[in-house]
Amino acid sequence: MSFSKAFSNIMDSNSYRPGAADGAEPLIAARQRLLGPANRLFYQRPVHIVRGLGAHLYDADGLEYLDGYNNVASVGHCEPRVTEAVTRQMATLNTHTRYLHGGIVDYSERLLATMPGALDQVMYACTGSEANDLALRVAETFTGARGVVITADAYHGNTAAVTAISPSLGGATTIGDHVRTVAPPDSYRVPAGELAERFAADVARAADELKAAGHGVSALVLDTIFSSDGVYATPDVLGPAVDVVRGHGGVFLADEVQPGFARTGDTTWGFQRHHVTPDLVTMGKPMGNGLPVAAMVGRSEVIAPFATGVPYFNTFAGNPVSMAAAWAVLDVIADDGLLGNARDVGAALREGVSAIGDPRIGDVRGSGLYIGVEISDPETGTPDRTTARRLVNELRERRVLISVCGSEGQVLKIRPPLVFSPSDVDWFCSALTDVLALLA
Ligand code: PMP
């Protein structure tokens, strides 16, 4: 593939379209000079955000934006209980995990209690990439194999090992020799009754290939909401594929960086929607509501061969401030009923977008506040990347922020903070109605 689907598809950093005196030009020029070309910006006219509150953002001119994109500040931008917990801990102690501290033990107990009992140990990292990198090493040591099965447009991070399992990066990156891809369980193009069986058959074919090539089968690695693939949320699809991989001696690694922490509105974790228990689970992004906190959870017998053979130390991971943030996030999700909010407001948002009834909207799907809107040619049904990209940029002009995903970058990716409200749904739907009319 020739373009970076995940990162540069809604703005090519050289295509800045100057707007009113928004003060962006000097900042863009300074970024390009100081950070170089790898650091891409979003939108043809980048946003300069200086403040956030709940599901809203404010730019340098004080204008309010609707945040339909940021799943990191998942319990709301600048959530006061998280801010207070972090501030208090920062003023008390912040050091590494080689001293005893109650914070990491208390949090681990609470985190593991959200999962099936078989998942009984946790190791900490700072980013989702690191957690996945660690999980690949753990899987490799446990299975004695190296082969990995992923979906065709997966993204799992930015270290060397996880870039090799992240085809959605596109551009000059290549997936590894030890990696095979399968189509995601595409609920738009495959009948619901066939999804699980087809997916398992594809995984079986990939596993056979890995064995034939001498790599063996180490892991099936799946983002359980298939976010970069285009958001596929049909439940109870993954079980047979997981059985196939285990039958080949491999493990199932559920990458919960996107769906985890209540986003899908029905269960805390995406894998629970499929009624499977993974061998390894990774998480990050929303875990600390903006602080870099990530983790790998697993069955202790899967972790043991690695953990007993290779010392693991991560300077910043699991420190008292990170743990205070992560603890406060779980408090806010529970106290404010954010799982239910994701379910109800997510359903209202999907209904609102469907009700617009525009023929270019081929499909509205997702679960909770992880929503994909397929933009396709009304006559032929072919993915329409150009219109998707224009919609995103025109929404930005109306101060509504989203992005795209999917194999062609044809799916509007909507995943706001979990505090999104019914009035935010109205704002979003009226802006989308306007931009669809504008591009008619
Ligand atoms: N896994 C998935 C599914 C992701 O979406 C991401 C980030 N977009 C990562 C892993 C990597 O996380 P991080 O950027 O924190 O390294």
CSV table of C-alpha atoms and ligand atoms in Angstrom, one decimal:
chain,number,residue,atom,x,y,z
A,1,MET,CA,0.0,0.0,0.0
A,2,SER,CA,1.3,3.4,-0.8
A,3,PHE,CA,-0.3,5.7,1.7
A,4,SER,CA,-0.3,5.7,5.4
A,5,LYS,CA,-3.8,4.8,6.2
A,6,ALA,CA,-3.6,5.4,9.9
A,7,PHE,CA,-1.9,8.7,10.2
A,8,SER,CA,-1.7,10.9,7.1
A,9,ASN,CA,-5.0,10.1,5.4
A,10,ILE,CA,-6.8,13.2,6.6
A,11,MET,CA,-4.0,15.6,6.1
A,12,ASP,CA,-0.9,15.5,4.2
A,13,SER,CA,1.3,17.9,6.2
A,14,ASN,CA,2.2,19.9,3.1
A,15,SER,CA,-1.4,20.6,2.2
A,16,TYR,CA,-2.1,23.3,4.8
A,17,ARG,CA,-4.9,25.5,3.6
A,18,PRO,CA,-4.4,28.9,5.4
A,19,GLY,CA,-7.5,30.2,7.1
A,20,ALA,CA,-8.3,33.4,8.8
A,21,ALA,CA,-5.6,34.8,11.1
A,22,ASP,CA,-5.6,31.7,13.2
A,23,GLY,CA,-1.9,32.0,14.2
A,24,ALA,CA,-1.3,28.4,13.0
A,25,GLU,CA,1.3,29.1,10.3
A,26,PRO,CA,4.3,30.0,12.5
A,27,LEU,CA,3.6,27.0,14.7
A,28,ILE,CA,3.3,24.7,11.7
A,29,ALA,CA,6.6,26.0,10.3
A,30,ALA,CA,8.3,25.6,13.6
A,31,ARG,CA,7.0,22.0,14.0
A,32,GLN,CA,8.2,21.1,10.6
A,33,ARG,CA,11.6,22.6,11.2
A,34,LEU,CA,12.1,21.2,14.7
A,35,LEU,CA,10.2,17.8,14.6
A,36,GLY,CA,10.8,16.9,11.0
A,37,PRO,CA,8.4,15.3,8.5
A,38,ALA,CA,7.4,12.1,10.5
A,39,ASN,CA,5.2,14.1,12.9
A,40,ARG,CA,2.0,14.5,10.9
A,41,LEU,CA,-0.8,16.9,11.7
A,42,PHE,CA,-4.5,16.2,11.5
A,43,TYR,CA,-6.7,18.2,9.1
A,44,GLN,CA,-6.0,20.4,6.1
A,45,ARG,CA,-6.3,23.3,8.5
A,46,PRO,CA,-4.7,22.0,11.7
A,47,VAL,CA,-6.3,22.9,15.0
A,48,HIS,CA,-4.5,24.7,17.8
A,49,ILE,CA,-6.1,23.5,21.0
A,50,VAL,CA,-5.2,25.0,24.3
A,51,ARG,CA,-7.8,23.8,26.8
A,52,GLY,CA,-10.2,20.9,27.3
A,53,LEU,CA,-13.2,20.1,29.5
A,54,GLY,CA,-15.3,17.0,29.3
A,55,ALA,CA,-16.0,16.2,25.7
A,56,HIS,CA,-15.1,19.8,24.5
A,57,LEU,CA,-11.9,21.5,23.4
A,58,TYR,CA,-11.1,25.2,23.1
A,59,ASP,CA,-8.7,26.7,20.6
A,60,ALA,CA,-6.3,29.6,20.9
A,61,ASP,CA,-9.0,32.0,20.0
A,62,GLY,CA,-11.3,30.6,22.7
A,63,LEU,CA,-13.6,28.8,20.2
A,64,GLU,CA,-15.3,25.6,21.4
A,65,TYR,CA,-14.9,22.3,19.6
A,66,LEU,CA,-16.8,19.1,19.9
A,67,ASP,CA,-14.4,16.2,20.5
A,68,GLY,CA,-15.5,13.2,18.6
A,69,TYR,CA,-12.0,11.7,18.5
A,70,ASN,CA,-10.1,11.6,21.7
A,71,ASN,CA,-10.4,8.2,23.5
A,72,VAL,CA,-7.3,8.9,25.7
A,73,ALA,CA,-8.9,11.6,27.9
A,74,SER,CA,-11.6,8.9,28.0
A,75,VAL,CA,-13.4,10.0,31.2
A,76,GLY,CA,-13.3,13.6,30.0
A,77,HIS,CA,-10.6,16.2,29.4
A,78,CYS,CA,-9.1,17.5,32.6
A,79,GLU,CA,-11.4,15.3,34.7
A,80,PRO,CA,-11.2,16.9,38.2
A,81,ARG,CA,-10.9,13.7,40.2
A,82,VAL,CA,-8.1,12.4,38.0
A,83,THR,CA,-6.3,15.7,38.1
A,84,GLU,CA,-6.7,15.9,41.9
A,85,ALA,CA,-5.4,12.3,42.4
A,86,VAL,CA,-2.4,12.9,40.2
A,87,THR,CA,-1.6,16.3,41.7
A,88,ARG,CA,-1.8,14.9,45.3
A,89,GLN,CA,0.4,11.9,44.5
A,90,MET,CA,2.9,14.0,42.5
A,91,ALA,CA,3.3,16.2,45.6
A,92,THR,CA,3.9,13.1,47.8
A,93,LEU,CA,6.1,10.7,46.0
A,94,ASN,CA,6.8,9.5,42.5
A,95,THR,CA,9.5,6.9,42.1
A,96,HIS,CA,10.1,3.5,40.4
A,97,THR,CA,8.7,0.1,41.1
A,98,ARG,CA,11.7,-1.4,42.9
A,99,TYR,CA,10.5,-0.1,46.2
A,100,LEU,CA,7.4,-1.4,47.9
A,101,HIS,CA,4.4,0.7,47.3
A,102,GLY,CA,0.7,0.0,48.0
A,103,GLY,CA,-0.5,1.9,44.8
A,104,ILE,CA,0.7,-0.7,42.3
A,105,VAL,CA,-0.6,-3.7,44.3
A,106,ASP,CA,-4.0,-2.1,45.0
A,107,TYR,CA,-4.5,-1.1,41.4
A,108,SER,CA,-3.4,-4.5,40.1
A,109,GLU,CA,-5.9,-6.2,42.4
A,110,ARG,CA,-8.7,-3.9,41.2
A,111,LEU,CA,-7.7,-4.2,37.5
A,112,LEU,CA,-7.5,-8.0,37.5
A,113,ALA,CA,-10.9,-8.1,39.3
A,114,THR,CA,-12.5,-6.7,36.1
A,115,MET,CA,-11.3,-9.7,34.1
A,116,PRO,CA,-11.9,-13.5,34.1
A,117,GLY,CA,-10.1,-15.2,37.0
A,118,ALA,CA,-7.6,-17.0,34.7
A,119,LEU,CA,-6.0,-13.7,33.9
A,120,ASP,CA,-4.1,-13.3,37.2
A,121,GLN,CA,-1.0,-11.3,36.6
A,122,VAL,CA,-0.1,-7.9,35.3
A,123,MET,CA,3.1,-6.2,34.1
A,124,TYR,CA,3.2,-2.4,33.5
A,125,ALA,CA,4.4,-0.3,30.6
A,126,CYS,CA,4.0,3.3,29.5
A,127,THR,CA,2.5,2.9,26.0
A,128,GLY,CA,0.4,0.4,24.2
A,129,SER,CA,3.3,-0.2,21.8
A,130,GLU,CA,5.5,-1.3,24.7
A,131,ALA,CA,2.8,-3.5,26.2
A,132,ASN,CA,2.4,-5.2,22.8
A,133,ASP,CA,6.1,-5.5,22.4
A,134,LEU,CA,6.3,-7.2,25.8
A,135,ALA,CA,3.4,-9.4,25.0
A,136,LEU,CA,5.0,-10.7,21.8
A,137,ARG,CA,8.1,-11.6,23.7
A,138,VAL,CA,6.1,-13.4,26.4
A,139,ALA,CA,4.1,-15.3,23.7
A,140,GLU,CA,7.3,-16.2,21.9
A,141,THR,CA,8.9,-17.6,25.0
A,142,PHE,CA,5.8,-19.5,26.0
A,143,THR,CA,5.2,-21.1,22.6
A,144,GLY,CA,8.7,-21.4,21.3
A,145,ALA,CA,7.3,-20.1,18.0
A,146,ARG,CA,7.5,-16.7,16.3
A,147,GLY,CA,4.6,-16.6,13.8
A,148,VAL,CA,1.9,-14.1,14.3
A,149,VAL,CA,-1.6,-13.7,12.7
A,150,ILE,CA,-3.1,-10.3,12.5
A,151,THR,CA,-5.8,-8.5,10.5
A,152,ALA,CA,-5.1,-6.9,7.2
A,153,ASP,CA,-5.2,-3.3,8.5
A,154,ALA,CA,-4.2,-3.8,12.0
A,155,TYR,CA,-2.3,-1.2,14.1
A,156,HIS,CA,-0.5,-2.4,17.2
A,157,GLY,CA,2.2,0.2,17.8
A,158,ASN,CA,5.5,1.7,16.9
A,159,THR,CA,8.4,-0.3,18.2
A,160,ALA,CA,10.3,-2.4,15.7
A,161,ALA,CA,8.5,-5.6,16.7
A,162,VAL,CA,5.0,-4.2,16.7
A,163,THR,CA,5.5,-2.1,13.5
A,164,ALA,CA,6.1,-5.5,11.9
A,165,ILE,CA,2.5,-6.4,12.9
A,166,SER,CA,1.0,-3.0,12.0
A,167,PRO,CA,0.2,-3.0,8.2
A,168,SER,CA,-2.1,0.0,8.6
A,169,LEU,CA,0.9,2.2,8.9
A,170,GLY,CA,1.4,1.7,5.2
A,171,GLY,CA,4.0,4.0,3.7
A,172,ALA,CA,7.5,2.5,3.7
A,173,THR,CA,6.8,0.1,6.5
A,174,THR,CA,6.6,-3.6,5.8
A,175,ILE,CA,5.1,-6.4,7.8
A,176,GLY,CA,7.5,-9.2,9.0
A,177,ASP,CA,8.2,-12.5,7.3
A,178,HIS,CA,6.8,-14.2,10.4
A,179,VAL,CA,3.5,-12.4,10.0
A,180,ARG,CA,0.3,-13.4,8.1
A,181,THR,CA,-2.8,-11.2,7.7
A,182,VAL,CA,-6.4,-12.2,7.5
A,183,ALA,CA,-9.5,-10.1,6.6
A,184,PRO,CA,-11.3,-8.7,9.6
A,185,PRO,CA,-14.8,-9.9,10.4
A,186,ASP,CA,-16.3,-7.4,8.1
A,187,SER,CA,-20.0,-7.1,9.1
A,188,TYR,CA,-20.7,-4.8,6.1
A,189,ARG,CA,-19.7,-7.2,3.4
A,190,VAL,CA,-20.1,-10.7,5.0
A,191,PRO,CA,-23.4,-12.0,6.3
A,192,ALA,CA,-23.6,-12.1,10.1
A,193,GLY,CA,-24.1,-15.8,10.2
A,194,GLU,CA,-20.9,-16.5,8.3
A,195,LEU,CA,-18.5,-14.1,10.1
A,196,ALA,CA,-17.2,-16.4,12.8
A,197,GLU,CA,-16.7,-19.4,10.5
A,198,ARG,CA,-15.0,-17.4,7.7
A,199,PHE,CA,-12.7,-15.6,10.2
A,200,ALA,CA,-11.7,-18.9,11.7
A,201,ALA,CA,-11.1,-20.5,8.3
A,202,ASP,CA,-8.8,-17.5,7.3
A,203,VAL,CA,-6.9,-17.8,10.6
A,204,ALA,CA,-6.5,-21.6,10.0
A,205,ARG,CA,-5.1,-20.9,6.6
A,206,ALA,CA,-2.7,-18.3,8.0
A,207,ALA,CA,-1.6,-20.6,10.8
A,208,ASP,CA,-0.9,-23.4,8.3
A,209,GLU,CA,1.2,-21.1,6.2
A,210,LEU,CA,3.2,-20.0,9.2
A,211,LYS,CA,3.9,-23.6,10.1
A,212,ALA,CA,4.8,-24.5,6.6
A,213,ALA,CA,7.3,-21.6,6.5
A,214,GLY,CA,8.9,-22.8,9.7
A,215,HIS,CA,7.8,-19.9,11.9
A,216,GLY,CA,5.3,-21.9,14.0
A,217,VAL,CA,2.3,-20.1,15.6
A,218,SER,CA,3.0,-17.8,18.5
A,219,ALA,CA,0.0,-15.6,18.6
A,220,LEU,CA,-3.2,-14.4,17.2
A,221,VAL,CA,-3.1,-10.7,17.9
A,222,LEU,CA,-6.4,-8.8,17.5
A,223,ASP,CA,-7.7,-5.4,18.4
A,224,THR,CA,-11.1,-6.6,19.6
A,225,ILE,CA,-13.1,-3.7,18.0
A,226,PHE,CA,-11.0,-3.8,14.8
A,227,SER,CA,-10.6,0.0,14.9
A,228,SER,CA,-7.9,0.6,12.2
A,229,ASP,CA,-9.6,-2.1,10.1
A,230,GLY,CA,-12.8,0.0,10.0
A,231,VAL,CA,-14.6,-0.8,13.3
A,232,TYR,CA,-16.3,-4.2,13.2
A,233,ALA,CA,-18.3,-4.8,16.3
A,234,THR,CA,-20.4,-7.9,15.8
A,235,PRO,CA,-20.2,-9.9,19.0
A,236,ASP,CA,-19.5,-13.6,19.5
A,237,VAL,CA,-17.3,-13.9,16.4
A,238,LEU,CA,-13.8,-14.6,17.7
A,239,GLY,CA,-14.2,-17.9,19.6
A,240,PRO,CA,-13.6,-20.4,16.7
A,241,ALA,CA,-10.5,-18.5,15.5
A,242,VAL,CA,-9.1,-18.5,19.1
A,243,ASP,CA,-9.6,-22.2,19.2
A,244,VAL,CA,-7.8,-22.7,15.9
A,245,VAL,CA,-4.8,-20.8,17.2
A,246,ARG,CA,-4.7,-22.7,20.4
A,247,GLY,CA,-4.9,-25.9,18.5
A,248,HIS,CA,-1.7,-24.9,16.7
A,249,GLY,CA,0.0,-24.2,20.1
A,250,GLY,CA,-0.4,-20.4,19.8
A,251,VAL,CA,-1.9,-17.9,22.3
A,252,PHE,CA,-4.6,-15.3,21.8
A,253,LEU,CA,-3.5,-11.7,22.6
A,254,ALA,CA,-6.4,-9.3,22.9
A,255,ASP,CA,-5.2,-5.7,22.2
A,256,GLU,CA,-7.6,-3.7,24.3
A,257,VAL,CA,-5.8,-0.3,23.7
A,258,GLN,CA,-8.9,0.9,21.8
A,259,PRO,CA,-12.0,-0.9,23.1
A,260,GLY,CA,-10.9,-1.3,26.7
A,261,PHE,CA,-12.1,0.6,29.8
A,262,ALA,CA,-15.9,0.6,29.0
A,263,ARG,CA,-15.8,2.2,25.6
A,264,THR,CA,-17.9,-0.4,23.9
A,265,GLY,CA,-20.8,0.3,26.3
A,266,ASP,CA,-21.7,-3.3,27.1
A,267,THR,CA,-18.6,-4.8,28.7
A,268,THR,CA,-15.4,-3.3,30.2
A,269,TRP,CA,-13.2,-5.2,27.7
A,270,GLY,CA,-13.8,-5.8,24.0
A,271,PHE,CA,-12.9,-9.5,24.3
A,272,GLN,CA,-15.8,-10.1,26.7
A,273,ARG,CA,-18.2,-9.3,23.9
A,274,HIS,CA,-16.9,-12.5,22.2
A,275,HIS,CA,-17.1,-14.7,25.3
A,276,VAL,CA,-13.5,-15.7,25.0
A,277,THR,CA,-10.8,-15.5,27.6
A,278,PRO,CA,-7.5,-14.4,26.1
A,279,ASP,CA,-4.1,-15.6,27.2
A,280,LEU,CA,-2.7,-12.1,27.1
A,281,VAL,CA,-4.4,-8.7,27.2
A,282,THR,CA,-2.8,-5.4,26.5
A,283,MET,CA,-4.1,-1.9,27.3
A,284,GLY,CA,-3.1,1.7,27.3
A,285,LYS,CA,-4.5,4.9,26.0
A,286,PRO,CA,-7.5,5.6,28.2
A,287,MET,CA,-6.0,3.8,31.2
A,288,GLY,CA,-4.6,7.0,32.8
A,289,ASN,CA,-6.8,9.6,31.1
A,290,GLY,CA,-3.8,11.2,29.5
A,291,LEU,CA,-1.0,10.0,31.6
A,292,PRO,CA,1.2,7.4,29.8
A,293,VAL,CA,0.0,4.2,31.6
A,294,ALA,CA,-0.2,0.8,29.9
A,295,ALA,CA,-0.2,-2.8,30.9
A,296,MET,CA,-0.1,-6.4,29.8
A,297,VAL,CA,-2.3,-8.8,31.7
A,298,GLY,CA,-2.0,-12.5,31.3
A,299,ARG,CA,-2.3,-16.0,32.7
A,300,SER,CA,0.6,-16.5,35.0
A,301,GLU,CA,1.6,-19.8,33.4
A,302,VAL,CA,1.9,-18.0,30.0
A,303,ILE,CA,3.9,-15.2,31.5
A,304,ALA,CA,6.2,-17.5,33.6
A,305,PRO,CA,8.7,-18.7,31.0
A,306,PHE,CA,9.5,-15.2,30.0
A,307,ALA,CA,9.3,-13.7,33.5
A,308,THR,CA,11.6,-16.2,35.1
A,309,GLY,CA,14.1,-16.0,32.4
A,310,VAL,CA,14.3,-12.3,31.6
A,311,PRO,CA,14.3,-9.5,34.1
A,312,TYR,CA,11.9,-6.8,33.2
A,313,PHE,CA,12.2,-3.2,34.4
A,314,ASN,CA,10.5,-0.1,33.0
A,315,THR,CA,11.6,3.1,34.6
A,316,PHE,CA,8.4,5.0,34.5
A,317,ALA,CA,5.8,2.2,34.4
A,318,GLY,CA,3.6,1.5,37.3
A,319,ASN,CA,4.9,4.4,39.3
A,320,PRO,CA,2.7,5.9,42.1
A,321,VAL,CA,1.5,8.8,40.0
A,322,SER,CA,0.5,6.5,37.1
A,323,MET,CA,-1.3,4.2,39.5
A,324,ALA,CA,-3.1,7.1,41.1
A,325,ALA,CA,-4.3,8.3,37.7
A,326,ALA,CA,-5.4,4.8,36.7
A,327,TRP,CA,-7.2,4.2,40.0
A,328,ALA,CA,-9.1,7.5,39.6
A,329,VAL,CA,-10.1,6.5,36.1
A,330,LEU,CA,-11.7,3.4,37.4
A,331,ASP,CA,-13.5,5.4,40.1
A,332,VAL,CA,-14.9,7.9,37.5
A,333,ILE,CA,-16.1,5.1,35.2
A,334,ALA,CA,-17.9,3.4,38.1
A,335,ASP,CA,-19.2,6.5,39.9
A,336,ASP,CA,-20.5,8.3,36.8
A,337,GLY,CA,-21.9,5.2,35.1
A,338,LEU,CA,-19.8,5.7,32.0
A,339,LEU,CA,-20.3,2.2,30.7
A,340,GLY,CA,-24.1,2.9,30.6
A,341,ASN,CA,-23.5,6.3,29.1
A,342,ALA,CA,-21.3,4.8,26.4
A,343,ARG,CA,-24.1,2.3,25.7
A,344,ASP,CA,-27.0,4.8,25.6
A,345,VAL,CA,-25.3,7.8,24.0
A,346,GLY,CA,-23.5,5.6,21.6
A,347,ALA,CA,-26.8,4.1,20.5
A,348,ALA,CA,-28.3,7.5,20.1
A,349,LEU,CA,-25.4,8.7,18.1
A,350,ARG,CA,-25.6,5.7,15.7
A,351,GLU,CA,-29.4,6.3,15.4
A,352,GLY,CA,-28.9,10.0,14.7
A,353,VAL,CA,-26.3,9.4,12.0
A,354,SER,CA,-28.5,6.7,10.4
A,355,ALA,CA,-31.5,9.0,10.5
A,356,ILE,CA,-29.7,11.5,8.3
A,357,GLY,CA,-30.5,9.0,5.6
A,358,ASP,CA,-27.8,10.1,3.2
A,359,PRO,CA,-27.2,7.6,0.4
A,360,ARG,CA,-23.4,8.0,0.8
A,361,ILE,CA,-23.7,6.6,4.3
A,362,GLY,CA,-23.4,2.9,3.5
A,363,ASP,CA,-23.3,1.6,7.0
A,364,VAL,CA,-23.3,2.9,10.6
A,365,ARG,CA,-21.8,0.4,13.0
A,366,GLY,CA,-20.0,0.0,16.3
A,367,SER,CA,-20.6,-0.6,19.9
A,368,GLY,CA,-21.0,2.0,22.6
A,369,LEU,CA,-18.9,5.1,21.8
A,370,TYR,CA,-16.8,3.3,19.2
A,371,ILE,CA,-18.5,4.1,15.9
A,372,GLY,CA,-17.6,3.6,12.3
A,373,VAL,CA,-19.6,5.2,9.4
A,374,GLU,CA,-18.9,3.7,6.1
A,375,ILE,CA,-18.8,6.2,3.2
A,376,SER,CA,-19.4,4.6,-0.1
A,377,ASP,CA,-20.6,5.4,-3.6
A,378,PRO,CA,-24.4,5.2,-3.6
A,379,GLU,CA,-24.5,3.6,-7.1
A,380,THR,CA,-21.7,1.1,-6.8
A,381,GLY,CA,-21.2,0.7,-3.1
A,382,THR,CA,-17.4,1.1,-3.5
A,383,PRO,CA,-15.5,2.7,-0.6
A,384,ASP,CA,-15.3,6.5,-1.1
A,385,ARG,CA,-12.1,7.6,0.6
A,386,THR,CA,-12.2,11.1,-1.0
A,387,THR,CA,-15.6,12.0,0.4
A,388,ALA,CA,-14.7,10.6,3.8
A,389,ARG,CA,-11.7,12.7,3.9
A,390,ARG,CA,-13.6,15.8,2.8
A,391,LEU,CA,-16.3,15.2,5.4
A,392,VAL,CA,-13.7,15.1,8.1
A,393,ASN,CA,-12.1,18.3,7.0
A,394,GLU,CA,-15.4,20.1,6.6
A,395,LEU,CA,-16.5,18.9,10.0
A,396,ARG,CA,-13.3,20.4,11.4
A,397,GLU,CA,-14.3,23.7,9.8
A,398,ARG,CA,-17.5,23.4,11.9
A,399,ARG,CA,-15.3,22.7,15.0
A,400,VAL,CA,-16.3,19.0,15.2
A,401,LEU,CA,-13.3,16.7,15.4
A,402,ILE,CA,-13.2,13.1,14.1
A,403,SER,CA,-10.9,11.0,11.9
A,404,VAL,CA,-11.0,8.1,9.5
A,405,CYS,CA,-10.1,4.4,9.4
A,406,GLY,CA,-10.7,1.3,7.3
A,407,SER,CA,-8.8,-0.4,4.5
A,408,GLU,CA,-9.3,2.6,2.2
A,409,GLY,CA,-9.6,5.3,4.8
A,410,GLN,CA,-13.3,5.3,3.9
A,411,VAL,CA,-14.8,4.9,7.4
A,412,LEU,CA,-15.5,7.9,9.6
A,413,LYS,CA,-14.0,7.0,13.0
A,414,ILE,CA,-16.0,8.5,15.9
A,415,ARG,CA,-14.8,7.7,19.4
A,416,PRO,CA,-15.3,10.6,21.7
A,417,PRO,CA,-14.7,10.8,25.5
A,418,LEU,CA,-17.1,8.6,27.3
A,419,VAL,CA,-18.8,11.7,28.8
A,420,PHE,CA,-20.4,12.5,25.4
A,421,SER,CA,-23.9,13.8,26.1
A,422,PRO,CA,-27.2,13.8,24.2
A,423,SER,CA,-26.7,17.4,23.3
A,424,ASP,CA,-23.3,16.5,21.9
A,425,VAL,CA,-25.0,13.9,19.7
A,426,ASP,CA,-27.3,16.7,18.4
A,427,TRP,CA,-24.4,18.9,17.7
A,428,PHE,CA,-22.6,16.1,15.9
A,429,CYS,CA,-25.6,15.1,13.8
A,430,SER,CA,-26.5,18.6,12.8
A,431,ALA,CA,-22.8,19.3,11.7
A,432,LEU,CA,-22.7,16.0,9.7
A,433,THR,CA,-26.0,16.9,8.1
A,434,ASP,CA,-24.6,20.3,7.0
A,435,VAL,CA,-21.4,18.9,5.6
A,436,LEU,CA,-23.2,16.2,3.7
A,437,ALA,CA,-25.4,18.9,2.1
A,438,LEU,CA,-22.4,21.0,1.4
A,439,LEU,CA,-20.7,18.1,-0.5
A,440,ALA,CA,-23.8,17.0,-2.3
B,1,PMP,N1,-2.7,-1.0,19.8
B,1,PMP,C1,-3.8,-0.3,19.2
B,1,PMP,C2,-5.0,-1.1,18.8
B,1,PMP,C3,-3.7,1.1,19.0
B,1,PMP,O1,-4.7,1.7,18.5
B,1,PMP,C4,-2.5,1.8,19.4
B,1,PMP,C5,-2.4,3.3,19.3
B,1,PMP,N2,-3.1,3.9,18.3
B,1,PMP,C6,-1.5,1.0,20.0
B,1,PMP,C7,-1.6,-0.3,20.2
B,1,PMP,C8,-0.2,1.7,20.4
B,1,PMP,O2,-0.4,2.5,21.5
B,1,PMP,P1,0.6,3.7,21.8
B,1,PMP,O3,0.4,4.7,20.8
B,1,PMP,O4,0.3,4.0,23.2
B,1,PMP,O5,2.0,3.1,21.8
